[in-house]
Amino acid sequence: MIDPKVLLDFIKERRSIRAFQS
């Protein structure tokens, strides 16, 4: 199973990248 902490960090990073691209 994936560690929730890692998953949360991954989502946070993706949101940051998307915000940066926009």
Coordinates of N, CA and C in Angstrom, one line a residue:
M1 N 0.8 -1.2 0.0 CA 0.0 0.0 0.0 C 0.9 1.3 0.0
I2 N 0.3 2.3 -0.6 CA 1.1 3.6 -0.6 C 0.9 4.3 0.7
D3 N 2.0 4.9 1.2 CA 2.0 5.7 2.4 C 1.2 7.0 2.2
P4 N 0.1 7.2 3.0 CA -0.7 8.4 2.9 C 0.1 9.7 2.9
K5 N 1.2 9.7 3.7 CA 2.1 10.9 3.8 C 2.7 11.2 2.4
V6 N 3.2 10.1 1.8 CA 3.8 10.2 0.5 C 2.8 10.7 -0.6
L7 N 1.6 10.1 -0.5 CA 0.6 10.5 -1.4 C 0.2 11.9 -1.3
L8 N 0.0 12.4 -0.1 CA -0.3 13.8 0.2 C 0.8 14.7 -0.4
D9 N 2.0 14.3 -0.1 CA 3.2 15.1 -0.6 C 3.1 15.2 -2.2
F10 N 2.8 14.0 -2.8 CA 2.8 14.0 -4.2 C 1.7 14.9 -4.8
I11 N 0.5 14.9 -4.1 CA -0.6 15.7 -4.6 C -0.2 17.2 -4.4
K12 N 0.4 17.5 -3.3 CA 0.8 18.9 -3.0 C 1.8 19.3 -4.1
E13 N 2.7 18.5 -4.5 CA 3.7 18.8 -5.5 C 3.0 19.0 -6.8
R14 N 2.1 18.1 -7.2 CA 1.4 18.3 -8.5 C 0.6 19.6 -8.5
R15 N 0.0 19.9 -7.4 CA -0.8 21.2 -7.4 C 0.1 22.4 -7.6
S16 N 1.3 22.3 -7.0 CA 2.2 23.4 -7.1 C 2.7 23.5 -8.5
I17 N 2.9 22.4 -9.2 CA 3.4 22.4 -10.6 C 2.3 23.0 -11.5
R18 N 1.1 22.6 -11.2 CA 0.0 23.0 -12.0 C -0.2 24.5 -11.9
A19 N -0.1 25.0 -10.6 CA -0.3 26.4 -10.3 C 0.8 27.2 -11.0
F20 N 2.0 26.6 -11.0 CA 3.2 27.3 -11.6 C 3.0 27.4 -13.1
Q21 N 2.5 26.3 -13.7 CA 2.3 26.3 -15.2 C 1.2 27.3 -15.6
S22 N 0.1 27.4 -14.9 CA -1.0 28.3 -15.3 C -0.5 29.7 -15.4

